[in-house]
Structures are given as structure tokens and as C-alpha cells.
């Protein structure tokens, strides 16, 4: 098997890459990253010294591919399947890349700030940073609501990289800073995302690890 995926089943950015892998039935060898294990961490750092995951190793080309958006572009180019994640049309591709960036930077980043703060020791929490993250999420929801009211998927009428980014971002954001029921168009889009078999599979595989999620009590019961 030529693709090795360094990942963890609970990690939101790993979901972002598992979705396209499952959408197109791409074979890969899963390599679970355990940051509490020195050997596992060292293997990840050797592949990508930034230490963030997921990371893909393509053993056929002797290549490391980090960063989720770059990984999805790589899969689209080198393992194309029935679902194309970046449209061929340059204007449509730009729109997909824009909303991919939007979900990473303006939904995932504040969502992760809130989650990360919950994991800190009581005397090192960043209350102001968490308030700021919640304000940022409200701003993102205000922008997403009209955007999603007029389209099926985040980048247009076809499922794309932007939706791979949106699914985990919104799944965890709904737990830490709910958008339902106040934002009906985001809620309807979220339901469309959650009904995708690839997304259902990713969440099913994450389920055994839900007890480790600091906002586990806020996971909607339909996912448990
Ligand atoms: N910009 C990166 C973000 C990846 C990321 O933040 N991954 C998280 C897991 S969801 C991680 O590596 N966390 C471990 C850490 O930051 O030490 C990407 O798109 O791949």
C-alpha cells in the first residue's frame, strides 16, 4: 500500500482528510499517532517537524505531504476518483479554496481554542481568549448563514474540499458553541454533511474516543 496516513480518529483535521479518502475508496495504511508515546511522536516529527497531523507518506514517490488542504489537492491530483475535490474551472476552484480556508481559519481555529483551553490546568486558562473565540465563531456563523442558504454545498452545487473542511469544523463547533437552532441554514447544511456515508464512517470510528473529548457531554445524542 503506497499511502500511509499518520492520524488520530478523534482529531478534527484528520477527519478532514479521512472524508475524501473514504469518498473515493482510496487505499491507505492507517498509522495512529499517540502524542503521549515518545516513539509515535518521534515518528511524526521525523516525517513533519511541525508536529501537526494528519500527514501522508507516499512511499511510491518517497514523499511526505503535510497540511490538510495540500493533502486533499494531492489526492485529487494523484489518486483521482469519482468525487473531485477541486473543480477544474479556475473560478469554481477559487471559491472552493476560499471556503476551505474559511472553515479552517474562522471555524476550526476558534473551536480548537475553546477545546484547548478546557484541557489546560485551572491556573493557566485564557478566559479572554475563549471569549474572543466565541465572538469569532458568532461572526463566522453570521457570514455562513446567508452563504449556505443559497447553495447545497459550501463551495457551490458539488461536494468539494470545502465540505471536507466544514464537516469536522462544524461537528465540534456545534458541541462547544452551538449554531442550532439559531442558524437554520447552517443547521440544514450540517444535516446534509452528517448524512454523507464518508462522514458517518469517520464519526463512527471516532466514537470509541469520544470519552477523551473535553466537551463529550455536549456531543448531540444522535452521534453517540
Ligand atoms: N493546518 C494544519 C492543522 C493541523 C492540526 O492542527 N492538527 C491537530 C490535530 S486536529 C494537531 O496536530 N494537534 C497536535 C498539536 O498541535 O500538537 C492542517 O491543516 O493540517
Tab-separated table of C-alpha atoms and ligand atoms in Angstrom:
chain	number	residue	atom	x	y	z
A	1	UNK	CA	0.000	0.000	0.000
A	2	UNK	CA	1.659	3.197	-1.085
A	3	UNK	CA	-0.134	5.764	1.103
A	4	UNK	CA	0.492	5.881	4.844
A	5	UNK	CA	-1.726	8.224	6.889
A	6	UNK	CA	-0.456	9.458	10.244
A	7	UNK	CA	-3.620	10.369	12.099
A	8	UNK	CA	-5.865	10.024	15.120
A	9	UNK	CA	-9.552	9.036	14.782
A	10	UNK	CA	-10.738	11.821	17.148
A	11	UNK	CA	-8.743	14.676	15.601
A	12	UNK	CA	-10.820	17.103	13.552
A	13	UNK	CA	-8.171	17.807	10.913
A	14	UNK	CA	-7.759	14.057	10.458
A	15	UNK	CA	-11.489	13.818	9.744
A	16	UNK	CA	-10.985	16.425	7.032
A	17	UNK	CA	-8.631	14.050	5.160
A	18	UNK	CA	-10.393	10.771	6.006
A	19	UNK	CA	-13.561	12.099	4.316
A	20	UNK	CA	-12.014	12.364	0.807
A	21	UNK	CA	-10.140	9.073	1.293
A	22	UNK	CA	-13.460	7.333	2.078
A	23	UNK	CA	-15.431	9.258	-0.562
A	24	UNK	CA	-13.221	7.827	-3.310
A	25	UNK	CA	-12.367	4.484	-1.673
A	26	UNK	CA	-8.625	5.252	-1.707
A	27	UNK	CA	-6.475	2.536	-0.084
A	28	UNK	CA	-4.156	3.693	2.682
A	29	UNK	CA	-2.320	2.293	5.686
A	30	UNK	CA	-3.582	3.990	8.873
A	31	UNK	CA	-0.784	4.841	11.347
A	32	UNK	CA	-2.282	6.040	14.634
A	33	UNK	CA	-0.391	8.939	16.238
A	34	UNK	CA	-0.211	8.819	20.044
A	35	UNK	CA	1.342	12.060	21.273
A	36	UNK	CA	1.755	10.567	24.760
A	37	UNK	CA	4.045	7.903	23.291
A	38	UNK	CA	7.634	9.012	22.618
A	39	UNK	CA	8.190	6.623	19.695
A	40	UNK	CA	4.935	7.592	17.967
A	41	UNK	CA	5.638	11.323	18.434
A	42	UNK	CA	9.186	10.889	17.145
A	43	UNK	CA	7.888	9.149	14.012
A	44	UNK	CA	5.520	12.047	13.319
A	45	UNK	CA	8.211	14.649	13.976
A	46	UNK	CA	10.631	12.835	11.686
A	47	UNK	CA	8.023	12.996	8.925
A	48	UNK	CA	6.953	16.609	9.578
A	49	UNK	CA	8.881	18.517	12.247
A	50	UNK	CA	5.986	20.966	12.719
A	51	UNK	CA	4.396	18.096	14.650
A	52	UNK	CA	0.849	18.673	13.380
A	53	UNK	CA	-1.146	15.890	11.832
A	54	UNK	CA	-2.529	14.364	9.657
A	55	UNK	CA	0.449	13.771	7.381
A	56	UNK	CA	0.574	11.460	4.377
A	57	UNK	CA	3.609	9.494	3.243
A	58	UNK	CA	3.533	8.366	-0.366
A	59	UNK	CA	6.025	5.507	-0.387
A	60	UNK	CA	5.900	5.158	-4.201
A	61	UNK	CA	7.141	8.710	-4.690
A	62	UNK	CA	9.149	8.864	-1.441
A	63	UNK	CA	7.220	11.983	-0.496
A	64	UNK	CA	5.755	13.471	2.685
A	65	UNK	CA	2.590	15.514	2.194
A	66	UNK	CA	1.500	17.584	5.227
A	67	UNK	CA	-1.289	20.164	5.709
A	68	UNK	CA	-4.839	19.006	5.067
A	69	UNK	CA	-5.683	21.290	2.144
A	70	UNK	CA	-2.424	20.319	0.416
A	71	UNK	CA	-3.124	16.625	1.126
A	72	UNK	CA	-6.582	16.891	-0.451
A	73	UNK	CA	-5.150	18.675	-3.503
A	74	UNK	CA	-2.535	15.884	-3.699
A	75	UNK	CA	-5.170	13.138	-3.525
A	76	UNK	CA	-7.221	14.935	-6.179
A	77	UNK	CA	-4.193	15.025	-8.494
A	78	UNK	CA	-2.566	11.673	-7.786
A	79	UNK	CA	-5.466	9.435	-6.661
A	80	UNK	CA	-8.418	10.918	-8.593
A	81	UNK	CA	-11.771	9.207	-8.126
A	82	UNK	CA	-15.423	9.843	-8.936
A	83	UNK	CA	-15.628	12.772	-6.491
A	84	UNK	CA	-13.360	15.678	-7.478
A	85	UNK	CA	-12.474	17.895	-4.531
A	86	UNK	CA	-11.077	20.836	-6.519
A	87	UNK	CA	-13.178	21.837	-9.544
A	88	UNK	CA	-11.422	22.029	-12.912
A	89	UNK	CA	-12.824	25.510	-13.564
A	90	UNK	CA	-10.406	28.049	-12.012
A	91	UNK	CA	-13.150	30.360	-10.713
A	92	UNK	CA	-15.017	27.467	-9.105
A	93	UNK	CA	-11.704	26.172	-7.682
A	94	UNK	CA	-11.004	29.574	-6.123
A	95	UNK	CA	-14.427	29.545	-4.467
A	96	UNK	CA	-13.758	26.073	-3.023
A	97	UNK	CA	-10.345	27.132	-1.717
A	98	UNK	CA	-11.864	30.258	-0.167
A	99	UNK	CA	-14.459	28.310	1.835
A	100	UNK	CA	-11.896	25.668	2.759
A	101	UNK	CA	-9.776	28.474	4.242
A	102	UNK	CA	-12.855	29.980	5.879
A	103	UNK	CA	-13.732	26.791	7.770
A	104	UNK	CA	-10.131	26.163	8.838
A	105	UNK	CA	-9.309	29.707	9.918
A	106	UNK	CA	-12.609	31.083	11.186
A	107	UNK	CA	-14.434	27.996	12.495
A	108	UNK	CA	-11.790	25.362	13.343
A	109	UNK	CA	-9.296	27.789	14.855
A	110	UNK	CA	-11.687	29.359	17.425
A	111	UNK	CA	-13.315	25.947	18.038
A	112	UNK	CA	-9.886	24.452	18.833
A	113	UNK	CA	-9.077	27.422	21.076
A	114	UNK	CA	-12.165	26.666	23.199
A	115	UNK	CA	-11.371	22.923	23.312
A	116	UNK	CA	-7.689	23.521	24.068
A	117	UNK	CA	-8.482	25.884	26.887
A	118	UNK	CA	-10.658	23.225	28.555
A	119	UNK	CA	-7.592	20.943	28.604
A	120	UNK	CA	-5.383	23.489	30.401
A	121	UNK	CA	-4.612	23.435	34.110
A	122	UNK	CA	-7.013	25.715	36.042
A	123	UNK	CA	-4.354	28.353	36.721
A	124	UNK	CA	-3.312	28.633	33.059
A	125	UNK	CA	-6.693	29.100	31.349
A	126	UNK	CA	-7.119	32.012	28.948
A	127	UNK	CA	-10.594	33.389	29.699
A	128	UNK	CA	-10.238	36.411	27.421
A	129	UNK	CA	-9.004	34.230	24.552
A	130	UNK	CA	-12.034	31.966	24.937
A	131	UNK	CA	-14.458	34.930	24.925
A	132	UNK	CA	-12.703	36.205	21.799
A	133	UNK	CA	-13.010	32.744	20.180
A	134	UNK	CA	-16.752	32.700	20.901
A	135	UNK	CA	-17.145	36.184	19.347
A	136	UNK	CA	-15.199	34.966	16.317
A	137	UNK	CA	-17.451	31.916	15.967
A	138	UNK	CA	-20.554	34.122	16.136
A	139	UNK	CA	-19.056	36.264	13.355
A	140	UNK	CA	-18.347	33.166	11.259
A	141	UNK	CA	-21.902	31.848	11.773
A	142	UNK	CA	-23.320	35.268	10.778
A	143	UNK	CA	-21.409	35.016	7.490
A	144	UNK	CA	-22.164	31.347	6.856
A	145	UNK	CA	-25.930	31.595	7.348
A	146	UNK	CA	-26.720	33.644	4.188
A	147	UNK	CA	-23.944	31.911	2.236
A	148	UNK	CA	-25.300	28.416	2.908
A	149	UNK	CA	-28.955	29.427	2.444
A	150	UNK	CA	-28.381	29.717	-1.317
A	151	UNK	CA	-26.338	26.601	-2.091
A	152	UNK	CA	-26.215	22.873	-1.456
A	153	UNK	CA	-22.528	22.610	-0.551
A	154	UNK	CA	-20.107	25.189	0.802
A	155	UNK	CA	-18.265	25.752	-2.495
A	156	UNK	CA	-21.305	25.515	-4.798
A	157	UNK	CA	-23.556	22.710	-6.040
A	158	UNK	CA	-20.925	19.949	-5.846
A	159	UNK	CA	-19.380	18.366	-2.752
A	160	UNK	CA	-15.752	19.552	-2.520
A	161	UNK	CA	-12.707	20.162	-0.330
A	162	UNK	CA	-14.634	22.988	1.365
A	163	UNK	CA	-17.125	20.437	2.710
A	164	UNK	CA	-14.325	18.139	3.941
A	165	UNK	CA	-13.139	21.113	5.945
A	166	UNK	CA	-16.637	22.093	7.095
A	167	UNK	CA	-17.783	18.696	8.411
A	168	UNK	CA	-15.351	18.301	11.356
A	169	UNK	CA	-15.202	22.059	11.999
A	170	UNK	CA	-18.985	22.264	12.393
A	171	UNK	CA	-19.269	18.934	14.228
A	172	UNK	CA	-17.005	20.103	17.032
A	173	UNK	CA	-18.183	23.747	16.858
A	174	UNK	CA	-21.765	22.587	17.447
A	175	UNK	CA	-20.542	20.967	20.693
A	176	UNK	CA	-18.536	23.915	22.031
A	177	UNK	CA	-20.584	26.862	20.670
A	178	UNK	CA	-23.864	25.627	19.122
A	179	UNK	CA	-25.204	27.153	15.912
A	180	UNK	CA	-28.512	25.250	16.161
A	181	UNK	CA	-31.280	26.270	16.344
A	182	UNK	CA	-30.361	29.947	15.816
A	183	UNK	CA	-28.831	29.445	12.348
A	184	UNK	CA	-31.263	27.243	10.352
A	185	UNK	CA	-29.319	27.293	7.056
A	186	UNK	CA	-26.130	26.169	8.804
A	187	UNK	CA	-28.178	23.511	10.625
A	188	UNK	CA	-29.658	22.208	7.343
A	189	UNK	CA	-26.206	22.152	5.712
A	190	UNK	CA	-24.810	20.361	8.777
A	191	UNK	CA	-27.523	17.684	8.388
A	192	UNK	CA	-26.579	17.242	4.706
A	193	UNK	CA	-22.931	16.830	5.700
A	194	UNK	CA	-23.688	14.393	8.513
A	195	UNK	CA	-25.777	12.225	6.145
A	196	UNK	CA	-22.767	11.601	3.821
A	197	UNK	CA	-21.649	7.971	4.255
A	198	UNK	CA	-17.989	9.072	4.394
A	199	UNK	CA	-18.747	11.456	7.277
A	200	UNK	CA	-20.860	8.853	9.074
A	201	UNK	CA	-17.982	6.390	8.841
A	202	UNK	CA	-15.468	8.923	10.194
A	203	UNK	CA	-17.712	9.719	13.170
A	204	UNK	CA	-18.390	6.047	13.794
A	205	UNK	CA	-14.642	5.410	14.003
A	206	UNK	CA	-14.218	8.421	16.316
A	207	UNK	CA	-16.941	7.204	18.689
A	208	UNK	CA	-14.715	4.982	20.893
A	209	UNK	CA	-12.558	8.070	21.543
A	210	UNK	CA	-15.423	10.477	22.364
A	211	UNK	CA	-14.842	9.981	26.145
A	212	UNK	CA	-11.495	11.777	25.665
A	213	UNK	CA	-13.153	14.862	24.130
A	214	UNK	CA	-13.365	17.524	26.861
A	215	UNK	CA	-16.865	18.603	25.703
A	216	UNK	CA	-18.091	14.975	25.445
A	217	UNK	CA	-21.319	15.817	27.333
A	218	UNK	CA	-22.225	18.306	24.597
A	219	UNK	CA	-21.988	15.827	21.695
A	220	UNK	CA	-25.528	15.605	20.226
A	221	UNK	CA	-27.088	12.272	21.227
A	222	UNK	CA	-27.711	11.256	17.601
A	223	UNK	CA	-23.927	10.773	17.235
A	224	UNK	CA	-23.487	8.603	20.335
B	1	LIG	N1	-3.023	23.482	9.468
B	1	LIG	C1	-2.955	22.102	9.864
B	1	LIG	C2	-3.614	21.925	11.215
B	1	LIG	C3	-3.495	20.504	11.734
B	1	LIG	C4	-3.799	20.402	13.224
B	1	LIG	O1	-3.953	21.402	13.941
B	1	LIG	N2	-3.859	19.156	13.708
B	1	LIG	C5	-4.071	18.920	15.123
B	1	LIG	C6	-4.972	17.699	15.297
B	1	LIG	S1	-6.635	18.078	14.816
B	1	LIG	C7	-2.737	18.630	15.779
B	1	LIG	O2	-1.797	18.273	15.119
B	1	LIG	N3	-2.663	18.764	17.087
B	1	LIG	C8	-1.488	18.420	17.831
B	1	LIG	C9	-0.665	19.600	18.210
B	1	LIG	O3	-0.993	20.738	17.843
B	1	LIG	O4	0.338	19.364	18.910
B	1	LIG	C10	-3.587	21.224	8.774
B	1	LIG	O5	-4.496	21.707	8.076
B	1	LIG	O6	-3.152	20.081	8.594
